[in-house]
XYZ file of C-alpha atoms in Angstrom:
776
model
C 39.568 -70.827 -87.847
C 39.256 -67.251 -86.811
C 36.600 -66.368 -84.142
C 34.000 -63.841 -85.287
C 33.953 -60.589 -83.248
C 30.660 -59.533 -81.487
C 29.853 -56.049 -82.824
C 26.321 -55.717 -81.354
C 25.740 -52.541 -79.309
C 24.738 -52.984 -75.601
C 21.025 -52.592 -74.877
C 20.566 -49.740 -72.357
C 16.871 -49.358 -72.904
C 15.940 -51.115 -69.694
C 18.186 -48.745 -67.747
C 16.744 -45.743 -69.507
C 13.266 -46.971 -68.750
C 14.193 -47.482 -65.116
C 15.788 -44.055 -64.983
C 12.709 -42.314 -66.318
C 10.511 -44.486 -64.157
C 12.347 -43.470 -61.008
C 12.705 -39.921 -62.222
C 8.984 -39.550 -62.752
C 8.286 -41.327 -59.473
C 10.645 -38.974 -57.653
C 9.353 -35.962 -59.546
C 5.783 -37.049 -58.940
C 6.555 -37.708 -55.305
C 8.097 -34.277 -54.924
C 5.161 -32.766 -56.781
C 2.711 -34.606 -54.548
C 4.777 -33.593 -51.513
C 4.521 -29.950 -52.548
C 0.830 -30.396 -53.335
C 0.093 -32.059 -49.991
C 2.112 -29.366 -48.209
C 0.156 -26.639 -49.994
C -3.083 -28.350 -48.935
C -1.921 -28.252 -45.327
C -1.498 -32.024 -44.819
C 1.891 -31.390 -43.147
C 0.621 -28.573 -40.994
C -1.577 -25.568 -41.582
C -0.784 -23.156 -44.374
C -1.882 -19.538 -44.550
C -5.198 -18.963 -46.295
C -5.804 -16.413 -49.028
C -7.178 -13.923 -46.489
C -4.161 -14.478 -44.219
C -1.848 -13.769 -47.122
C -3.837 -10.651 -47.886
C -3.702 -9.607 -44.223
C -0.837 -11.525 -42.612
C -1.023 -11.820 -38.833
C 1.320 -9.196 -37.480
C 2.091 -8.306 -33.914
C 1.994 -4.538 -34.390
C 2.317 -1.946 -31.654
C -0.523 0.504 -31.106
C 0.800 4.014 -31.556
C -0.263 7.000 -29.413
C -0.017 10.163 -31.499
C -0.245 13.740 -30.230
C -2.336 16.468 -31.837
C 0.838 17.873 -33.416
C 1.852 14.538 -34.931
C 4.432 13.301 -32.406
C 4.448 9.701 -31.184
C 3.967 9.920 -27.410
C 4.321 6.192 -26.789
C 3.081 2.735 -27.719
C 1.184 -0.248 -26.363
C 2.879 -3.419 -27.531
C 3.874 -7.019 -27.132
C 6.479 -6.283 -29.778
C 7.573 -2.652 -30.115
C 6.847 -2.453 -33.826
C 5.203 0.304 -35.846
C 4.642 -0.327 -39.581
C 6.195 1.912 -42.198
C 5.553 2.254 -45.932
C 8.166 1.553 -48.600
C 8.064 5.215 -49.614
C 9.352 6.119 -46.128
C 12.473 3.944 -46.501
C 15.713 5.594 -47.723
C 17.130 4.126 -50.933
C 20.500 3.293 -49.339
C 18.733 1.177 -46.697
C 16.970 -0.864 -49.392
C 20.221 -1.151 -51.362
C 22.045 -2.399 -48.269
C 19.342 -4.985 -47.575
C 19.195 -6.381 -51.119
C 22.991 -6.317 -51.588
C 23.539 -8.288 -48.395
C 20.568 -10.605 -48.076
C 19.306 -11.276 -51.619
C 21.273 -9.882 -54.569
C 18.840 -11.238 -57.215
C 15.727 -10.200 -55.254
C 14.351 -8.159 -58.163
C 14.778 -11.097 -60.573
C 13.386 -14.200 -58.875
C 9.790 -15.096 -58.014
C 10.325 -16.023 -54.404
C 12.961 -18.765 -54.786
C 16.478 -18.184 -56.095
C 17.242 -21.387 -58.027
C 20.934 -20.662 -58.431
C 21.490 -20.043 -54.704
C 19.339 -23.026 -53.763
C 21.349 -25.388 -56.013
C 24.659 -23.948 -54.725
C 23.565 -24.330 -51.107
C 22.369 -27.895 -51.741
C 25.601 -28.999 -53.424
C 27.734 -27.470 -50.670
C 25.387 -28.706 -47.931
C 25.063 -25.126 -46.732
C 28.803 -24.481 -46.341
C 28.613 -21.566 -48.794
C 25.770 -19.907 -46.942
C 22.028 -20.248 -46.927
C 19.749 -19.934 -49.930
C 16.765 -18.161 -48.335
C 15.523 -15.196 -50.304
C 14.074 -12.134 -48.614
C 10.618 -13.433 -49.502
C 11.358 -16.781 -47.851
C 12.677 -14.998 -44.762
C 9.464 -12.956 -44.668
C 7.410 -16.150 -44.952
C 9.321 -17.576 -42.008
C 8.818 -14.424 -39.928
C 5.137 -14.134 -40.724
C 3.900 -17.689 -40.507
C 6.094 -20.175 -38.665
C 9.232 -18.652 -37.122
C 12.433 -20.659 -36.721
C 10.741 -24.058 -36.606
C 12.336 -27.419 -35.863
C 16.004 -28.399 -36.099
C 15.098 -32.055 -36.724
C 16.077 -32.635 -40.383
C 12.853 -34.273 -41.688
C 10.713 -31.596 -40.037
C 13.139 -28.958 -41.258
C 12.750 -30.178 -44.854
C 8.952 -30.011 -44.554
C 9.244 -26.512 -43.121
C 11.542 -25.447 -45.977
C 9.081 -26.665 -48.573
C 6.240 -24.834 -46.857
C 8.465 -21.765 -46.777
C 8.987 -22.003 -50.562
C 5.257 -22.338 -51.187
C 4.410 -19.376 -48.974
C 7.178 -17.325 -50.613
C 5.769 -17.965 -54.090
C 2.286 -17.039 -52.894
C 3.590 -13.856 -51.292
C 5.264 -12.887 -54.564
C 1.905 -13.300 -56.331
C 0.032 -11.178 -53.801
C 2.531 -8.384 -53.170
C 4.910 -6.218 -55.141
C 8.650 -6.396 -54.496
C 8.533 -3.043 -52.714
C 5.730 -4.220 -50.429
C 7.684 -7.370 -49.558
C 10.736 -5.299 -48.563
C 8.591 -3.031 -46.399
C 6.857 -6.008 -44.766
C 10.173 -7.706 -44.060
C 11.739 -4.626 -42.470
C 8.573 -4.002 -40.451
C 8.691 -7.535 -39.043
C 12.441 -7.939 -38.386
C 13.554 -8.047 -34.744
C 16.443 -5.733 -33.837
C 16.312 -6.605 -30.075
C 16.653 -4.114 -27.176
C 12.893 -3.290 -27.391
C 13.160 -2.595 -31.139
C 11.048 -4.630 -33.557
C 10.749 -3.280 -37.075
C 12.918 -0.735 -38.831
C 11.083 2.347 -37.559
C 11.452 1.265 -33.951
C 15.094 0.289 -34.559
C 15.941 3.684 -36.045
C 14.392 5.409 -33.025
C 15.897 3.115 -30.391
C 19.473 3.076 -31.736
C 19.733 6.478 -33.413
C 16.708 8.518 -32.203
C 15.717 9.064 -35.857
C 13.053 8.228 -38.362
C 14.256 5.673 -40.986
C 14.445 8.364 -43.698
C 17.027 10.222 -41.614
C 19.436 7.250 -41.335
C 22.891 7.754 -42.829
C 24.441 5.078 -45.064
C 26.647 3.660 -42.300
C 23.726 3.622 -39.815
C 21.519 1.808 -42.316
C 24.328 -0.683 -42.974
C 24.693 -1.380 -39.257
C 20.980 -2.169 -38.897
C 21.001 -4.420 -41.978
C 24.087 -6.176 -40.623
C 22.219 -6.965 -37.396
C 19.630 -9.002 -39.328
C 21.969 -11.977 -39.720
C 21.986 -12.577 -35.959
C 20.716 -9.680 -33.790
C 21.963 -11.198 -30.533
C 25.454 -11.826 -31.921
C 25.624 -8.402 -33.580
C 24.235 -6.460 -30.635
C 25.726 -2.937 -30.834
C 25.380 -2.456 -27.078
C 27.626 -5.425 -26.288
C 29.812 -6.268 -29.277
C 30.838 -3.032 -30.924
C 33.815 -4.536 -32.817
C 31.749 -7.391 -34.244
C 28.988 -4.978 -35.225
C 31.499 -2.674 -36.897
C 33.044 -5.564 -38.866
C 29.602 -6.788 -39.909
C 28.568 -3.257 -40.953
C 31.678 -3.044 -43.113
C 30.774 -6.338 -44.799
C 27.409 -4.802 -45.708
C 29.135 -1.708 -47.088
C 31.453 -3.955 -49.144
C 28.428 -5.759 -50.585
C 26.903 -2.415 -51.501
C 30.078 -1.505 -53.407
C 30.102 -4.911 -55.102
C 26.553 -4.353 -56.342
C 27.236 -0.861 -57.603
C 25.388 0.988 -54.843
C 28.483 2.693 -53.440
C 31.719 3.945 -54.898
C 34.964 2.584 -53.479
C 35.860 5.919 -51.874
C 32.381 6.253 -50.276
C 32.630 2.696 -48.987
C 36.029 3.345 -47.421
C 34.791 6.607 -45.920
C 31.815 4.924 -44.222
C 33.884 1.919 -43.152
C 36.275 4.232 -41.291
C 33.529 5.698 -39.139
C 32.995 4.460 -35.576
C 29.693 3.032 -34.386
C 27.934 6.020 -32.847
C 24.636 5.264 -31.109
C 21.995 7.491 -29.568
C 20.468 4.651 -27.597
C 16.985 5.487 -26.359
C 15.002 2.346 -25.577
C 11.257 2.821 -25.611
C 9.731 1.922 -22.245
C 6.115 2.301 -21.258
C 6.982 4.033 -17.965
C 9.461 6.543 -19.379
C 9.314 9.496 -21.721
C 6.633 12.159 -22.009
C 2.993 11.989 -20.869
C 3.496 8.705 -18.960
C 0.509 9.250 -16.662
C -1.703 10.143 -19.597
C -0.583 7.036 -21.478
C -1.521 4.865 -18.517
C -4.902 6.613 -18.272
C -5.340 5.963 -22.005
C -4.454 2.282 -21.540
C -7.350 1.874 -19.102
C -9.592 3.941 -21.371
C -8.760 1.687 -24.328
C -9.495 -1.480 -22.366
C -13.037 -0.254 -21.839
C -13.221 0.990 -25.430
C -12.232 -2.450 -26.746
C -15.088 -4.030 -24.804
C -17.613 -1.625 -26.300
C -16.239 -1.489 -29.871
C -15.812 -4.765 -31.747
C -14.236 -5.667 -35.089
C -16.497 -6.375 -38.058
C -16.243 -10.115 -37.377
C -17.315 -9.583 -33.756
C -13.897 -10.279 -32.248
C -12.143 -7.955 -29.810
C -9.474 -5.436 -30.700
C -6.116 -6.071 -29.059
C -4.384 -2.788 -28.257
C -1.038 -4.611 -27.916
C -0.922 -6.311 -31.320
C -3.495 -4.838 -33.719
C -1.367 -1.886 -34.803
C -3.978 0.758 -34.037
C -3.196 4.452 -34.280
C -4.746 6.500 -31.486
C -4.816 10.179 -32.359
C -4.985 12.092 -29.087
C -5.731 15.689 -28.154
C -2.495 16.067 -26.175
C -0.081 18.650 -27.573
C 3.474 17.306 -27.219
C 4.952 20.817 -26.935
C 2.579 21.939 -24.205
C 3.014 18.607 -22.429
C 6.776 19.139 -22.408
C 6.377 22.704 -21.095
C 4.089 21.450 -18.336
C 6.512 18.713 -17.273
C 9.407 21.184 -17.324
C 7.435 23.667 -15.211
C 6.507 21.015 -12.652
C 10.148 19.987 -12.327
C 11.450 23.555 -12.210
C 9.151 24.562 -9.368
C 8.821 21.379 -7.325
C 12.563 20.795 -7.285
C 12.869 24.092 -5.402
C 9.811 23.595 -3.231
C 10.849 20.064 -2.281
C 14.114 21.440 -0.925
C 12.135 23.751 1.365
C 10.005 20.805 2.472
C 13.095 18.794 3.446
C 14.462 21.801 5.361
C 11.229 22.002 7.355
C 11.273 18.239 7.909
C 14.686 18.412 9.621
C 13.003 20.179 12.545
C 10.244 17.572 12.754
C 10.910 14.314 14.637
C 7.871 12.665 13.045
C 8.640 13.920 9.498
C 7.006 14.049 7.088
C 3.901 13.671 9.254
C 2.588 16.556 11.321
C 0.136 16.621 14.220
C -0.618 12.905 14.283
C 0.263 10.390 16.986
C 2.817 7.592 16.704
C 0.102 4.896 16.572
C -1.467 6.808 13.659
C 1.907 7.016 11.929
C 2.428 3.271 12.427
C -0.944 2.636 10.867
C -0.084 4.759 7.809
C 3.279 3.027 7.368
C 1.824 -0.453 7.823
C -0.814 0.217 5.164
C 1.847 1.556 2.787
C 4.069 -1.475 3.407
C 1.271 -3.890 2.549
C 0.588 -2.048 -0.704
C 4.161 -2.401 -2.020
C 5.306 -4.668 -4.836
C 7.785 -6.292 -2.433
C 4.928 -7.367 -0.162
C 2.924 -8.737 -3.105
C 5.842 -10.759 -4.494
C 6.835 -12.250 -1.156
C 3.220 -13.022 -0.355
C 2.810 -14.790 -3.725
C 5.909 -16.830 -2.877
C 4.138 -18.115 0.228
C 6.245 -16.219 2.763
C 4.834 -15.820 6.252
C 3.706 -12.324 7.253
C 6.272 -12.172 10.063
C 9.097 -12.953 7.615
C 7.866 -10.342 5.144
C 7.672 -7.629 7.817
C 11.168 -8.527 9.012
C 12.536 -8.104 5.473
C 11.289 -4.508 5.442
C 13.716 -3.673 8.249
C 16.853 -5.113 6.619
C 19.086 -2.712 4.732
C 19.403 -3.400 1.030
C 20.853 -1.714 -2.035
C 18.308 0.164 -4.095
C 17.896 3.035 -6.531
C 15.705 5.908 -5.356
C 14.227 8.978 -6.992
C 15.694 12.421 -6.372
C 15.107 15.670 -8.242
C 18.794 15.525 -9.241
C 18.408 12.106 -10.849
C 18.254 8.484 -9.730
C 20.522 7.695 -6.782
C 21.964 4.371 -5.593
C 21.623 4.028 -1.830
C 21.517 1.428 0.921
C 18.507 1.648 3.216
C 15.715 -0.490 4.598
C 12.553 -0.819 2.475
C 10.615 0.729 5.393
C 12.914 3.775 5.342
C 12.421 4.092 1.600
C 8.629 4.175 2.104
C 9.022 7.007 4.597
C 11.451 8.783 2.276
C 8.932 8.749 -0.565
C 6.190 10.033 1.762
C 8.150 13.321 1.892
C 7.669 14.064 -1.795
C 5.259 16.705 -3.013
C 3.154 15.414 -5.887
C 1.545 17.411 -8.710
C -1.651 17.025 -10.659
C -1.962 19.244 -13.734
C -4.326 19.309 -16.695
C -5.004 21.821 -19.480
C -8.054 21.871 -21.721
C -9.418 23.948 -24.575
C -12.787 25.185 -23.272
C -14.322 25.545 -26.750
C -13.473 21.985 -27.904
C -13.086 19.937 -24.739
C -9.670 18.807 -26.012
C -7.241 17.939 -23.223
C -3.832 19.373 -24.130
C -1.745 18.567 -21.022
C -1.852 15.757 -18.449
C 0.769 15.546 -15.670
C -0.268 13.040 -13.004
C 2.892 12.932 -10.866
C 6.610 13.612 -10.699
C 7.945 10.332 -12.160
C 5.836 7.345 -13.207
C 8.664 4.888 -12.563
C 8.469 5.577 -8.828
C 4.993 7.076 -8.277
C 2.243 5.341 -10.236
C -0.771 7.086 -8.725
C -2.376 9.521 -11.168
C -3.303 12.802 -9.459
C -5.280 14.054 -12.476
C -7.815 11.353 -13.225
C -7.781 9.332 -10.007
C -6.669 11.536 -7.131
C -9.710 13.370 -5.794
C -8.456 15.859 -3.202
C -10.072 18.585 -1.149
C -10.365 21.631 -3.377
C -10.434 24.471 -0.816
C -11.306 27.946 -2.049
C -11.352 26.838 -5.701
C -14.882 25.616 -4.890
C -16.078 29.130 -4.011
C -16.769 30.265 -7.619
C -19.489 27.583 -7.778
C -21.141 29.172 -4.746
C -20.877 32.639 -6.281
C -22.248 31.396 -9.606
C -25.235 29.881 -7.809
C -25.848 33.165 -5.964
C -25.704 35.153 -9.215
C -28.115 32.737 -10.881
C -30.512 32.107 -7.989
C -30.454 35.500 -6.238
C -29.882 37.806 -9.209
C -26.657 39.168 -7.719
C -23.711 40.701 -9.555
C -19.961 40.934 -8.910
C -20.454 44.559 -7.895
C -23.087 43.942 -5.219
C -21.808 44.478 -1.712
C -22.082 42.333 1.362
C -20.857 42.691 4.927
C -17.802 40.707 5.963
C -18.488 40.154 9.653
C -19.058 37.396 12.217
C -21.578 34.869 10.982
C -23.129 31.697 12.329
C -25.473 29.035 10.983
C -27.436 27.545 13.817
C -27.952 23.881 14.516
C -30.772 22.381 12.459
C -30.483 24.642 9.415
C -29.061 23.202 6.187
C -28.552 19.821 7.914
C -25.876 21.085 10.333
C -25.759 19.163 13.588
C -23.913 21.833 15.615
C -23.671 25.604 15.405
C -21.239 26.495 12.608
C -19.287 29.757 12.697
C -16.748 30.055 9.881
C -13.758 32.322 10.342
C -11.477 34.137 7.932
C -7.923 32.899 7.639
C -6.435 36.082 9.030
C -9.052 36.373 11.802
C -10.079 39.840 10.551
C -13.287 41.308 9.136
C -13.352 43.913 6.372
C -16.864 45.296 6.672
C -18.642 46.193 3.433
C -17.065 44.525 0.368
C -18.135 43.773 -3.195
C -18.519 40.168 -4.242
C -15.549 40.687 -6.558
C -13.342 41.801 -3.677
C -14.691 39.036 -1.449
C -13.692 36.334 -3.943
C -10.391 38.043 -4.740
C -9.497 37.861 -1.044
C -11.199 34.489 -0.551
C -13.280 35.741 2.387
C -14.803 32.743 4.139
C -17.672 34.556 5.849
C -19.012 35.876 2.547
C -18.993 32.403 0.971
C -20.829 31.095 4.039
C -23.452 33.849 3.823
C -24.025 33.182 0.140
C -24.570 29.445 0.600
C -26.862 30.192 3.507
C -29.030 32.211 1.111
C -28.973 29.683 -1.779
C -28.861 26.525 0.287
C -26.237 23.786 -0.229
C -28.473 21.725 -2.516
C -28.666 24.484 -5.136
C -24.845 24.636 -5.229
C -24.590 20.854 -5.455
C -27.086 20.822 -8.348
C -24.949 23.305 -10.270
C -21.740 21.399 -9.559
C -23.361 18.202 -10.834
C -24.250 19.988 -14.087
C -20.606 21.007 -14.320
C -19.608 17.337 -14.542
C -18.496 16.663 -10.958
C -19.682 13.239 -9.813
C -17.861 12.806 -6.501
C -19.891 12.676 -3.314
C -20.735 16.140 -1.985
C -22.380 16.399 1.449
C -25.391 18.672 1.730
C -23.669 20.914 4.279
C -22.887 24.638 4.185
C -19.227 23.861 4.903
C -18.836 22.921 1.225
C -18.772 26.664 0.545
C -15.259 26.684 2.000
C -14.085 23.750 -0.101
C -14.657 20.727 2.128
C -15.169 18.634 -1.035
C -12.926 16.080 -2.784
C -12.758 16.561 -6.582
C -10.239 15.442 -9.229
C -8.137 17.898 -11.214
C -9.805 16.570 -14.375
C -13.307 17.438 -13.142
C -12.229 20.818 -11.796
C -10.719 21.831 -15.144
C -13.863 20.751 -17.011
C -16.068 22.666 -14.561
C -14.032 25.877 -14.811
C -13.922 25.519 -18.599
C -17.706 25.971 -18.600
C -17.233 29.562 -17.404
C -14.703 30.233 -20.188
C -17.019 28.592 -22.752
C -19.948 30.952 -22.105
C -21.781 28.549 -19.815
C -21.610 25.439 -22.022
C -20.113 22.336 -20.404
C -18.007 20.047 -22.604
C -16.914 16.651 -21.414
C -13.103 16.397 -21.634
C -11.947 14.616 -24.794
C -8.588 12.813 -25.062
C -9.043 11.114 -28.459
C -9.867 12.634 -31.841
C -9.931 9.366 -33.793
C -8.646 5.782 -33.912
C -7.407 4.072 -37.076
C -6.764 0.387 -37.707
C -3.432 -0.832 -39.083
C -4.624 -0.172 -42.650
C -5.449 3.460 -41.941
C -9.221 3.020 -41.792
C -10.967 5.231 -39.222
C -12.740 2.886 -36.812
C -13.723 5.367 -34.112
C -14.442 9.065 -33.727
C -15.828 10.210 -30.369
C -18.984 12.268 -30.147
C -18.814 15.614 -28.424
C -20.787 15.591 -25.176
C -22.049 19.027 -24.177
C -24.848 20.698 -22.234
C -25.975 24.213 -21.427
C -25.387 24.906 -17.740
C -25.353 28.695 -17.313
C -26.347 31.679 -19.388
C -23.596 33.610 -21.173
C -24.166 36.534 -18.831
C -23.729 34.502 -15.637
C -20.655 32.686 -17.010
C -19.086 36.020 -17.942
C -19.919 37.473 -14.527
C -18.018 34.589 -12.896
C -15.079 35.224 -15.239
C -15.002 38.863 -14.100
C -15.076 37.714 -10.465
C -12.122 35.442 -11.139
C -10.202 38.184 -12.942
C -10.299 40.081 -9.664
C -8.256 37.299 -8.045
C -5.295 38.005 -10.349
C -5.783 41.781 -10.298
C -5.931 42.520 -6.555
C -6.215 39.171 -4.770
C -4.225 36.060 -3.980
C -3.177 35.632 -7.619
C -1.867 39.174 -7.977
C 1.743 37.927 -7.897
C 1.226 36.759 -11.500
C 1.426 40.454 -12.423
C 4.764 40.946 -10.657
C 8.256 40.631 -12.079
C 11.530 39.723 -10.409
C 12.049 38.187 -7.003
C 10.464 38.604 -3.612
C 8.319 36.778 -1.146
C 8.978 34.422 1.712
C 11.745 31.899 0.924
C 11.428 32.935 -2.703
C 14.489 30.936 -3.790
C 12.550 27.822 -2.915
C 9.326 28.903 -4.600
C 10.747 30.326 -7.827
C 10.055 33.994 -7.004
C 7.555 35.922 -9.106
C 9.141 35.981 -12.584
C 5.836 36.187 -14.454
C 4.882 39.780 -15.323
C 1.658 38.877 -17.130
C -0.333 41.863 -18.375
C -3.109 40.066 -20.259
C -6.514 39.195 -18.722
C -6.312 36.104 -16.492
C -9.172 34.556 -14.566
C -8.037 32.364 -11.714
C -8.516 31.090 -8.207
C -6.130 29.824 -5.561
C -7.112 27.244 -2.982
C -5.558 25.999 0.244
C -7.084 23.365 2.471
C -6.923 22.866 6.205
C -3.355 22.352 7.500
C -1.929 23.107 4.025
C -2.505 19.535 2.846
C -3.619 20.664 -0.612
C -2.585 23.661 -2.707
C -4.549 24.598 -5.855
C -4.514 27.104 -8.659
C -7.096 27.225 -11.436
C -6.000 29.580 -14.222
C -7.878 30.607 -17.375
C -7.286 32.581 -20.527
C -9.918 32.614 -23.311
C -8.733 29.449 -25.090
C -6.981 27.464 -22.348
C -8.019 26.387 -18.857
C -5.404 24.794 -16.602
C -5.751 23.311 -13.146
C -2.795 22.614 -10.854
C -2.860 20.718 -7.554
C 0.168 20.105 -5.311
C 0.313 18.093 -2.104
C 1.771 15.005 -0.446
C 0.424 11.519 -0.952
C -0.741 11.435 2.680
C -2.750 14.400 3.955
C -0.952 14.175 7.283
C 2.301 15.079 5.480
C 2.385 18.793 4.659
C 4.103 22.130 5.246
C 3.945 23.616 8.741
C 3.463 27.175 7.567
C 0.795 28.656 5.345
C 3.448 30.822 3.654
C 4.887 27.672 2.058
C 1.740 25.548 2.040
C -0.764 27.878 0.383
C -1.969 27.340 -3.172
C -0.377 30.607 -4.268
C 3.017 29.165 -3.284
C 2.616 25.477 -4.114
C 0.528 25.468 -7.299
C 0.365 28.951 -8.840
C 4.087 29.105 -9.807
C 3.699 25.974 -11.944
C 0.861 27.649 -13.860
C 2.906 30.832 -14.260
C 6.012 29.051 -15.547
C 3.908 26.908 -17.887
C 2.067 29.867 -19.390
C 5.311 31.788 -19.924
C 6.658 28.866 -21.937
C 3.407 28.571 -23.913
C 3.349 32.287 -24.719
C 6.975 32.108 -25.862
C 5.956 29.468 -28.426
C 4.008 31.543 -30.953
C 2.976 28.400 -32.858
C 0.655 27.434 -29.986
C -1.532 30.528 -30.416
C -2.432 30.806 -26.725
C -4.682 33.829 -26.324
C -3.723 37.074 -24.621
C -7.021 38.683 -25.545
C -9.932 39.617 -23.312
C -12.643 37.092 -22.588
C -15.578 37.550 -24.974
C -18.186 39.865 -23.487
C -21.801 38.869 -24.242
C -23.817 41.343 -26.280
C -26.403 43.234 -24.240
C -24.911 42.009 -20.960
C -27.525 42.564 -18.238
C -25.347 41.875 -15.180
C -23.251 44.676 -13.738
C -19.612 43.557 -13.897
C -17.960 47.010 -14.082
C -17.651 47.694 -10.384
C -16.720 51.368 -10.682
C -20.278 52.127 -11.855
C -23.202 53.083 -9.611
C -25.513 52.340 -8.001
C -24.368 49.276 -6.062
C -26.887 47.180 -4.254
C -26.149 46.538 -0.577
C -27.106 43.162 0.857
C -27.977 43.368 4.541
C -27.241 40.322 6.649
C -28.518 39.114 9.961
C -27.425 36.021 11.825
C -30.109 33.400 11.435
C -31.238 32.293 14.858
C -32.368 28.800 13.732
C -28.923 27.730 12.445
C -25.728 26.790 14.146
C -22.175 25.413 13.687
C -20.192 22.219 14.185
C -17.962 21.139 17.034
C -14.532 22.816 17.201
C -12.711 19.680 16.035
C -15.133 19.243 13.158
C -14.685 22.865 12.259
C -10.950 22.202 11.896
C -11.773 19.551 9.332
C -14.046 21.763 7.246
C -12.711 25.291 7.683
C -10.519 26.465 4.835
C -7.731 29.001 4.781
C -8.902 31.615 2.283
C -5.686 32.091 0.408
C-alpha cells in the first residue's frame, strides 16, 4: 500500500503575527523614544524661542565712524555674517564636501544615514549640515558612551528637523559658518577670513575658501600654521569634491590644486592693532553702560557674547595718522632722551635722592604682574624681592620692534621708566565726536591710558582760561596792554600763605605788551596779574563750566598751570572756544545695535552755554597769536633747524592756514603740552615720562614746543593730505557785530596800570619751584 503524500502548506501566520507584533513594538518604541526625547525627558531640548533666537556666543564689534572694525570684545572671536555676504564658491565648497544633498533633504539624509549604519561608520559619518549646526548650537560634542551617544544623535535629528522648519537653507548655511570654530582666535567664517587671509569672506579666492572648508573636518588636525602639507592635501580633496559636483571644471580644479598655501596670518588680539587704548577705555565704559541699560526681559547685556555692534566716533584713518605721528616723533625724541641719560648716574631720575629712587622702584615692583602672581602663589615677600634681582630671558619694547634680552626684572622696570609716553586726543568741537585717542606708545607693554586716566600738570595751557576770565569779568580785549614787570602777591591775599613772586622763564621783563603778545610769549607775570584782578575762584568757576572736574586749589599759582587735568578734559575745554562758547561733552559712541541690527542705544548730546560768542572768539584770536609770533611759530616754518633737530623731527610743517594753539611746559620739564585748533578739529597732545622725576635736563628738549607740538604738526600734515577727511583750512567764524577789539593794529588801546598789592605775598622758594611754570 502506497503512503499518501502530505501536500498541506506550512502555516506561517503565527510568525507573521509575531513579526508585525515586534515590528510595531519596535516602531512604537522608537516613536515613543523620539517623542520622549522631543519632550525633553532625556535632557532639555531647545524651546521655540531658542530655535528662533539660538544662543550664540557672538563677539561685540567696535566699528569706526568710517565703517572699519577697530576691534572686538569676545569669549569667542566671532562676528555674524549674512548669506548674501558669502561668495558662491565658498557655499559650493561647503555643500560639495560636507552635505552633497543638502538642498534636497529636510534635515536628515536617509540614504547617508542607512549607509553609515550598515557600514558601522566605516564609510564616513551621516551628519548633515543641519545636524552639525544643531550640535554646534545646542549640545556640542557630547558623550562618547554609546547609549548616551545614541540619545544625543536622536536629539540632534529632532533639532535638525525643527531647524529646517524655522529657517531657510541659506540661513542654515550662514548660521553654520558663523558658528564654526577655525581655531587660532578665529570663530566663524568672517573672523577666519580675516585671521588667515586678512580679507572679508567675499574676497576669498576659490583655493582659500576650499582651505577653510577643509579645516572644518578637524581644525586642530588641519591647522595651516602647523601642518601645511596635510592642509594642502585636505584643500585638494575639497576642490576634487567641487569638481565632482559640477562646481569646478577639471582644469580649474587642477590649477587651484597646484597652488601653495599662502597665508596672511593676522590673529586678532585685544591688546594689538589700532586704537588699543581707546578700546580698553570703551570696555570700561560698556561695563557701566550694561549696568544702566538692561534687556527687555530685565537681564544684563554681555559685551563678550551678545554680538552687539558699537558704532564709535573714532575715525580709523585719523587714528592711524595719529599713531604714525606719535611713533615718528617719539622714536627720535626717545633717542635724545637715552643720550642724555648716559650722562646721568641716576637715570632716568633727576634731582632726587637715592632713598627716593628706591621708594619709586619698590612701588613699581609691587605693582607688577610678576609680584601679583608670586604673591597669589603664596610666596614670601623676601623670596619675591629676590626673584626681581635674578637675570631672566624676556622680550622688551623698543622703537625698532620687540627685542629678546636677558636682564633682571628690576632692571627692566628701570628700563621702562626711561620711556616718554604720549597722550593724544582729537575732537570735533561742533559735535563732541572724539576722532582720535592715543593713550600710550604700546598697550602690550604700557597699559596706563594717558588720555582718559592720566591727569598731569598742564603748565601754560591753563593760561587761556585765565585770559578768558579776565575778558569776561574785566571787559578786557586781546589788544589791551599791560606791563610785564616784577610782581608780587602778598601773604594773606587769595589764600596764599607766603609772599608769591612769579618770574618769567627767561628772567626778563618786556615792559608794555598787549594781552595777545603776553599769551603768545607765555609771560608768567601777566598771567599772575590777571588772576590777581579776577581772583582764583572766578577762574575755577569757568574751568568747572568747561567740564574739568579735577581738584583745583584756590591759589593764584594756578594761573601758571599748577593744575592736574587729563588730555580728554583739556580737549573738551578748548573745544568750547572753537564752538563759539558752547561746551559739548565728548562723545565716543553714536549708537549701539543688538545682534539683530536693532538700535538699543543712542547717546544724548550734553551741552551748555559757557561763554558768549564774542569772548570765545577773542580767546581764539589770542591763541592764534601763539602760532603767529609765539612759541608755536615753528608750525609756520619749513625745513630743518633748531636744537638737536634730528631728534625732534625739525620743522617740516609750513602751515599757512589759521591755527589757534598753546604750548605748555611744567616745572623741570616733566610735562610737555600742545593744544592745537582749526575750525572743525581740536587736538591735545601731552608727552612726558611715567614718573615726574624722570625728565629731560634741558628746556630745549623738554619744552612742550619740542616734545608735543611736532606730533600735532605731523598729524595735521597727514590729515590735510587726506582730502576725504575735510579738515578745515578756513578762518575761524567771526561773530556778527563783534564788540571786542581783536584787531590789534587798531587804536586806541587801553593801558592797564598795575601796582604791587601790599596785602599779598608769595610762597616759600621751594614751594615756588613746585608751582612756577616755564612759559614756553
